Structures are given as structure tokens and as C-alpha cells.
Amino acid sequence: MKIKVSELKKELKEYDQKELIQLITELFKTSKDVQSILSVKFLGDKATEELYSQAKKSIENEFFPDRGEPKLRLANAKKTISNFGKLTGHELKTLDLMLFYVEQGVKFTNAYGNMYDSFYNSLAMMYDKVTSKCGMEEEYYNHFAERLENVLENTVDMDWGFYEELAESYYNTGYPNEDDE
């Protein structure tokens, strides 16, 4: 059985500061997520940068590990991105990781040859999430424009209609003009 947020707040109001400190310290010791959340809260950008670096390395290791064969556990890479976003609340860096995921998948395909349909679907859905957000926030588009274009250019010869799907997402942002290309 789980306590509801409203009930939790009511219970926490009954604690004095010393008890709250003890409770938070216990949570910190037992949960890596709590450690990350509190580190971001109290250490700010330094902690966010560390979590970002760890997440980026984790994603890269799914495609290009330092040792051994690629695992290509796409669900793990996507979970890493989701967890980073939840723990830090840093939207730009989360989008950066999402685009990095796509870039790694494209790089992998170019290095090892064409992949399977669900692989491309995963990358295309992630690319679409990035371009959709960029379509809503011109600042994000300006930040990622060159990388978004590079992904598109690097997928022209890929199978499964992958390029066409990415191109549709890219041009739906409303910023690039298909006639300019």
C-alpha cells in the first residue's frame, strides 16, 4: 500500500526539522534517484553536468561500448534519457540526449549496415520528439538545427523509408524550407 501525496504532506507537517533531516538523510542513503535529485537541488549545474555525462556515456555504450560487442538495448538507452529528464528537469539537456541517441543509431547503421524496422522506428520516434519540441521553441531549433540537418543528411541511403520519415519530422518544425534544400 502506498501513501498518497496529500497524506504524506499532512504527516510531514507533524515532523520537526530534526526529524525531517533524519528522514531525508535515510532516503538519501537508500536511493540513487534521491541522491541524484538532491544533488541537482543543492549542487545545481555541477550535479546536472555529471548526470548528463553519465547518461551520454550510457547511451553511447549501447551502440559503441569501450569493450565487447554492442548491446543495442534501445529500451535501456531510452530509459536513461527519461530518468535524466525526471531527475534534473533540464529540458535542453534531455533533448540533447534524445538527439544524441538518434545520432548514435545513425552512426551505428553507417558503420555496420542497415538494421531492422523496429530499430529505425525507435530512432524515428525519438527524432520526431526532438523536432516537435524544436517546432514549438525556436530557441531549441536554433540550438539543434545543424545536428538535426546532419542526421537527415546521414540517412539518405538508409532502408525502411527511414530518411523519408525523418525528413517529414524535420520539415514539420516549420523552420527549414524544403525548397531551400
PDB file of C-alpha atoms in Angstrom:
ATOM      1  CA  MET A   1       0.000   0.000   0.000  1.00  0.00           C
ATOM      2  CA  LYS A   2       1.287   3.479  -0.878  1.00  0.00           C
ATOM      3  CA  ILE A   3       0.681   6.723   0.897  1.00  0.00           C
ATOM      4  CA  LYS A   4      -0.900   9.496  -1.180  1.00  0.00           C
ATOM      5  CA  VAL A   5       0.888  12.812  -1.639  1.00  0.00           C
ATOM      6  CA  SER A   6      -1.770  14.672   0.345  1.00  0.00           C
ATOM      7  CA  GLU A   7      -1.399  12.207   3.229  1.00  0.00           C
ATOM      8  CA  LEU A   8       2.394  12.449   3.027  1.00  0.00           C
ATOM      9  CA  LYS A   9       2.264  16.240   3.274  1.00  0.00           C
ATOM     10  CA  LYS A  10      -0.049  16.014   6.260  1.00  0.00           C
ATOM     11  CA  GLU A  11       2.317  13.585   8.021  1.00  0.00           C
ATOM     12  CA  LEU A  12       5.423  15.623   7.202  1.00  0.00           C
ATOM     13  CA  LYS A  13       3.858  18.746   8.740  1.00  0.00           C
ATOM     14  CA  GLU A  14       3.895  16.895  12.050  1.00  0.00           C
ATOM     15  CA  TYR A  15       7.686  16.382  11.924  1.00  0.00           C
ATOM     16  CA  ASP A  16      10.097  18.880  13.401  1.00  0.00           C
ATOM     17  CA  GLN A  17      13.191  19.966  11.495  1.00  0.00           C
ATOM     18  CA  LYS A  18      15.473  17.416  13.131  1.00  0.00           C
ATOM     19  CA  GLU A  19      13.120  14.547  12.209  1.00  0.00           C
ATOM     20  CA  LEU A  20      12.832  15.828   8.620  1.00  0.00           C
ATOM     21  CA  ILE A  21      16.610  15.976   8.304  1.00  0.00           C
ATOM     22  CA  GLN A  22      16.898  12.405   9.592  1.00  0.00           C
ATOM     23  CA  LEU A  23      14.193  11.172   7.192  1.00  0.00           C
ATOM     24  CA  ILE A  24      15.769  12.859   4.174  1.00  0.00           C
ATOM     25  CA  THR A  25      19.199  11.537   5.141  1.00  0.00           C
ATOM     26  CA  GLU A  26      17.798   7.992   5.335  1.00  0.00           C
ATOM     27  CA  LEU A  27      16.170   8.385   1.921  1.00  0.00           C
ATOM     28  CA  PHE A  28      19.440   9.723   0.529  1.00  0.00           C
ATOM     29  CA  LYS A  29      21.324   6.668   1.760  1.00  0.00           C
ATOM     30  CA  THR A  30      18.854   4.167   0.306  1.00  0.00           C
ATOM     31  CA  SER A  31      18.065   5.563  -3.139  1.00  0.00           C
ATOM     32  CA  LYS A  32      20.336   6.581  -6.018  1.00  0.00           C
ATOM     33  CA  ASP A  33      17.468   8.590  -7.505  1.00  0.00           C
ATOM     34  CA  VAL A  34      17.066  10.565  -4.270  1.00  0.00           C
ATOM     35  CA  GLN A  35      20.833  11.140  -4.247  1.00  0.00           C
ATOM     36  CA  SER A  36      20.644  12.495  -7.790  1.00  0.00           C
ATOM     37  CA  ILE A  37      17.606  14.686  -7.130  1.00  0.00           C
ATOM     38  CA  LEU A  38      19.116  16.205  -4.001  1.00  0.00           C
ATOM     39  CA  SER A  39      22.491  16.654  -5.681  1.00  0.00           C
ATOM     40  CA  VAL A  40      20.853  18.597  -8.508  1.00  0.00           C
ATOM     41  CA  LYS A  41      18.824  20.605  -5.982  1.00  0.00           C
ATOM     42  CA  PHE A  42      21.796  21.570  -3.823  1.00  0.00           C
ATOM     43  CA  LEU A  43      24.764  21.412  -6.206  1.00  0.00           C
ATOM     44  CA  GLY A  44      22.925  22.692  -9.280  1.00  0.00           C
ATOM     45  CA  ASP A  45      24.660  22.761 -12.641  1.00  0.00           C
ATOM     46  CA  LYS A  46      27.675  20.779 -11.445  1.00  0.00           C
ATOM     47  CA  ALA A  47      25.492  17.798 -10.499  1.00  0.00           C
ATOM     48  CA  THR A  48      23.389  18.158 -13.665  1.00  0.00           C
ATOM     49  CA  GLU A  49      26.542  18.099 -15.799  1.00  0.00           C
ATOM     50  CA  GLU A  50      27.775  14.965 -14.034  1.00  0.00           C
ATOM     51  CA  LEU A  51      24.438  13.190 -14.563  1.00  0.00           C
ATOM     52  CA  TYR A  52      24.402  14.365 -18.184  1.00  0.00           C
ATOM     53  CA  SER A  53      27.896  12.954 -18.798  1.00  0.00           C
ATOM     54  CA  GLN A  54      26.923   9.640 -17.204  1.00  0.00           C
ATOM     55  CA  ALA A  55      23.741   9.423 -19.269  1.00  0.00           C
ATOM     56  CA  LYS A  56      25.549  10.253 -22.504  1.00  0.00           C
ATOM     57  CA  LYS A  57      28.184   7.598 -21.819  1.00  0.00           C
ATOM     58  CA  SER A  58      25.481   5.047 -21.010  1.00  0.00           C
ATOM     59  CA  ILE A  59      23.715   5.739 -24.324  1.00  0.00           C
ATOM     60  CA  GLU A  60      26.973   5.587 -26.264  1.00  0.00           C
ATOM     61  CA  ASN A  61      27.861   2.251 -24.627  1.00  0.00           C
ATOM     62  CA  GLU A  62      24.704   0.660 -26.020  1.00  0.00           C
ATOM     63  CA  PHE A  63      25.947   1.384 -29.553  1.00  0.00           C
ATOM     64  CA  PHE A  64      29.728   1.658 -29.209  1.00  0.00           C
ATOM     65  CA  PRO A  65      30.973   0.143 -25.934  1.00  0.00           C
ATOM     66  CA  ASP A  66      34.573   0.596 -24.855  1.00  0.00           C
ATOM     67  CA  ARG A  67      34.865  -3.198 -24.689  1.00  0.00           C
ATOM     68  CA  GLY A  68      32.930  -6.022 -26.215  1.00  0.00           C
ATOM     69  CA  GLU A  69      30.116  -6.084 -28.708  1.00  0.00           C
ATOM     70  CA  PRO A  70      27.325  -3.506 -28.942  1.00  0.00           C
ATOM     71  CA  LYS A  71      24.322  -4.446 -26.829  1.00  0.00           C
ATOM     72  CA  LEU A  72      21.785  -2.283 -28.696  1.00  0.00           C
ATOM     73  CA  ARG A  73      19.414  -2.337 -25.738  1.00  0.00           C
ATOM     74  CA  LEU A  74      17.405   0.583 -27.053  1.00  0.00           C
ATOM     75  CA  ALA A  75      14.953   0.398 -24.148  1.00  0.00           C
ATOM     76  CA  ASN A  76      17.851   0.909 -21.713  1.00  0.00           C
ATOM     77  CA  ALA A  77      19.106   3.933 -23.637  1.00  0.00           C
ATOM     78  CA  LYS A  78      15.613   5.452 -23.733  1.00  0.00           C
ATOM     79  CA  LYS A  79      15.151   4.792 -20.021  1.00  0.00           C
ATOM     80  CA  THR A  80      18.447   6.574 -19.349  1.00  0.00           C
ATOM     81  CA  ILE A  81      17.124   9.630 -21.195  1.00  0.00           C
ATOM     82  CA  SER A  82      13.786   9.522 -19.386  1.00  0.00           C
ATOM     83  CA  ASN A  83      15.443   9.167 -15.978  1.00  0.00           C
ATOM     84  CA  PHE A  84      17.780  12.078 -16.679  1.00  0.00           C
ATOM     85  CA  GLY A  85      14.815  14.278 -17.563  1.00  0.00           C
ATOM     86  CA  LYS A  86      12.884  13.280 -14.448  1.00  0.00           C
ATOM     87  CA  LEU A  87      15.839  13.681 -12.103  1.00  0.00           C
ATOM     88  CA  THR A  88      17.087  17.020 -13.410  1.00  0.00           C
ATOM     89  CA  GLY A  89      14.126  18.700 -15.082  1.00  0.00           C
ATOM     90  CA  HIS A  90      16.640  20.073 -17.595  1.00  0.00           C
ATOM     91  CA  GLU A  91      14.702  20.125 -20.860  1.00  0.00           C
ATOM     92  CA  LEU A  92      17.503  21.284 -23.191  1.00  0.00           C
ATOM     93  CA  LYS A  93      19.945  18.643 -21.985  1.00  0.00           C
ATOM     94  CA  THR A  94      17.220  15.985 -22.152  1.00  0.00           C
ATOM     95  CA  LEU A  95      16.555  16.946 -25.780  1.00  0.00           C
ATOM     96  CA  ASP A  96      20.289  16.858 -26.383  1.00  0.00           C
ATOM     97  CA  LEU A  97      20.420  13.265 -25.086  1.00  0.00           C
ATOM     98  CA  MET A  98      17.451  12.337 -27.265  1.00  0.00           C
ATOM     99  CA  LEU A  99      19.194  13.691 -30.355  1.00  0.00           C
ATOM    100  CA  PHE A 100      22.451  12.021 -29.284  1.00  0.00           C
ATOM    101  CA  TYR A 101      20.559   8.705 -29.141  1.00  0.00           C
ATOM    102  CA  VAL A 102      19.421   9.207 -32.741  1.00  0.00           C
ATOM    103  CA  GLU A 103      22.908  10.255 -33.829  1.00  0.00           C
ATOM    104  CA  GLN A 104      24.410   7.133 -32.272  1.00  0.00           C
ATOM    105  CA  GLY A 105      21.851   4.945 -34.045  1.00  0.00           C
ATOM    106  CA  VAL A 106      22.594   6.602 -37.386  1.00  0.00           C
ATOM    107  CA  LYS A 107      26.335   6.309 -36.783  1.00  0.00           C
ATOM    108  CA  PHE A 108      25.879   2.622 -35.883  1.00  0.00           C
ATOM    109  CA  THR A 109      23.900   1.951 -39.067  1.00  0.00           C
ATOM    110  CA  ASN A 110      26.503   3.699 -41.184  1.00  0.00           C
ATOM    111  CA  ALA A 111      29.250   1.673 -39.514  1.00  0.00           C
ATOM    112  CA  TYR A 112      27.603  -1.771 -39.521  1.00  0.00           C
ATOM    113  CA  GLY A 113      24.996  -1.675 -42.273  1.00  0.00           C
ATOM    114  CA  ASN A 114      21.252  -1.463 -42.450  1.00  0.00           C
ATOM    115  CA  MET A 115      19.259  -2.513 -39.423  1.00  0.00           C
ATOM    116  CA  TYR A 116      15.752  -3.793 -38.739  1.00  0.00           C
ATOM    117  CA  ASP A 117      12.431  -1.949 -38.875  1.00  0.00           C
ATOM    118  CA  SER A 118      11.885  -1.566 -35.110  1.00  0.00           C
ATOM    119  CA  PHE A 119      15.404  -0.110 -34.745  1.00  0.00           C
ATOM    120  CA  TYR A 120      14.571   2.610 -37.266  1.00  0.00           C
ATOM    121  CA  ASN A 121      11.133   3.165 -35.712  1.00  0.00           C
ATOM    122  CA  SER A 122      12.718   3.787 -32.324  1.00  0.00           C
ATOM    123  CA  LEU A 123      15.146   6.313 -33.755  1.00  0.00           C
ATOM    124  CA  ALA A 124      12.468   7.999 -35.864  1.00  0.00           C
ATOM    125  CA  MET A 125      10.110   8.376 -32.890  1.00  0.00           C
ATOM    126  CA  MET A 126      12.880   9.934 -30.818  1.00  0.00           C
ATOM    127  CA  TYR A 127      13.863  12.266 -33.678  1.00  0.00           C
ATOM    128  CA  ASP A 128      10.212  13.265 -34.011  1.00  0.00           C
ATOM    129  CA  LYS A 129      10.033  14.138 -30.305  1.00  0.00           C
ATOM    130  CA  VAL A 130      13.062  16.406 -30.702  1.00  0.00           C
ATOM    131  CA  THR A 131      11.809  18.086 -33.873  1.00  0.00           C
ATOM    132  CA  SER A 132       8.322  18.534 -32.378  1.00  0.00           C
ATOM    133  CA  LYS A 133       9.798  20.348 -29.388  1.00  0.00           C
ATOM    134  CA  CYS A 134      12.005  22.382 -31.716  1.00  0.00           C
ATOM    135  CA  GLY A 135       8.918  23.301 -33.719  1.00  0.00           C
ATOM    136  CA  MET A 136       7.360  24.746 -30.555  1.00  0.00           C
ATOM    137  CA  GLU A 137      10.506  26.505 -29.314  1.00  0.00           C
ATOM    138  CA  GLU A 138      12.551  28.384 -31.906  1.00  0.00           C
ATOM    139  CA  GLU A 139      15.406  28.677 -29.397  1.00  0.00           C
ATOM    140  CA  TYR A 140      15.643  24.876 -29.318  1.00  0.00           C
ATOM    141  CA  TYR A 141      15.526  24.666 -33.096  1.00  0.00           C
ATOM    142  CA  ASN A 142      18.374  27.196 -33.367  1.00  0.00           C
ATOM    143  CA  HIS A 143      20.371  25.229 -30.819  1.00  0.00           C
ATOM    144  CA  PHE A 144      19.931  21.879 -32.604  1.00  0.00           C
ATOM    145  CA  ALA A 145      19.474  22.919 -36.261  1.00  0.00           C
ATOM    146  CA  GLU A 146      22.893  21.813 -37.505  1.00  0.00           C
ATOM    147  CA  ARG A 147      22.708  18.446 -35.763  1.00  0.00           C
ATOM    148  CA  LEU A 148      19.161  17.835 -36.974  1.00  0.00           C
ATOM    149  CA  GLU A 149      20.276  18.543 -40.541  1.00  0.00           C
ATOM    150  CA  ASN A 150      23.326  16.294 -40.168  1.00  0.00           C
ATOM    151  CA  VAL A 151      21.160  13.381 -39.048  1.00  0.00           C
ATOM    152  CA  LEU A 152      18.976  13.884 -42.078  1.00  0.00           C
ATOM    153  CA  GLU A 153      21.954  14.061 -44.460  1.00  0.00           C
ATOM    154  CA  ASN A 154      23.456  10.905 -42.956  1.00  0.00           C
ATOM    155  CA  THR A 155      20.299   8.853 -43.525  1.00  0.00           C
ATOM    156  CA  VAL A 156      19.609   9.500 -47.222  1.00  0.00           C
ATOM    157  CA  ASP A 157      20.623   5.977 -48.310  1.00  0.00           C
ATOM    158  CA  MET A 158      19.115   4.023 -45.411  1.00  0.00           C
ATOM    159  CA  ASP A 159      16.358   1.412 -45.812  1.00  0.00           C
ATOM    160  CA  TRP A 160      12.819   1.123 -44.470  1.00  0.00           C
ATOM    161  CA  GLY A 161      11.827   4.667 -45.521  1.00  0.00           C
ATOM    162  CA  PHE A 162      13.875   5.948 -42.591  1.00  0.00           C
ATOM    163  CA  TYR A 163      15.109   9.090 -44.351  1.00  0.00           C
ATOM    164  CA  GLU A 164      11.605   9.972 -45.529  1.00  0.00           C
ATOM    165  CA  GLU A 165      10.209   9.614 -42.029  1.00  0.00           C
ATOM    166  CA  LEU A 166      12.929  11.805 -40.549  1.00  0.00           C
ATOM    167  CA  ALA A 167      12.545  14.370 -43.337  1.00  0.00           C
ATOM    168  CA  GLU A 168       8.822  14.649 -42.614  1.00  0.00           C
ATOM    169  CA  SER A 169       9.540  15.298 -38.919  1.00  0.00           C
ATOM    170  CA  TYR A 170      12.284  17.764 -39.770  1.00  0.00           C
ATOM    171  CA  TYR A 171      10.241  19.826 -42.211  1.00  0.00           C
ATOM    172  CA  ASN A 172       7.204  19.809 -39.915  1.00  0.00           C
ATOM    173  CA  THR A 173       9.113  22.031 -37.471  1.00  0.00           C
ATOM    174  CA  GLY A 174       8.195  24.929 -39.740  1.00  0.00           C
ATOM    175  CA  TYR A 175      11.689  26.414 -39.747  1.00  0.00           C
ATOM    176  CA  PRO A 176      13.570  24.789 -42.630  1.00  0.00           C
ATOM    177  CA  ASN A 177      12.082  25.157 -46.063  1.00  0.00           C
ATOM    178  CA  GLU A 178      12.080  22.014 -48.213  1.00  0.00           C
ATOM    179  CA  ASP A 179      12.589  24.179 -51.304  1.00  0.00           C
ATOM    180  CA  ASP A 180      15.812  25.558 -49.810  1.00  0.00           C
ATOM    181  CA  GLU A 181      17.379  22.111 -49.650  1.00  0.00           C
TER     182      GLU A 181
END
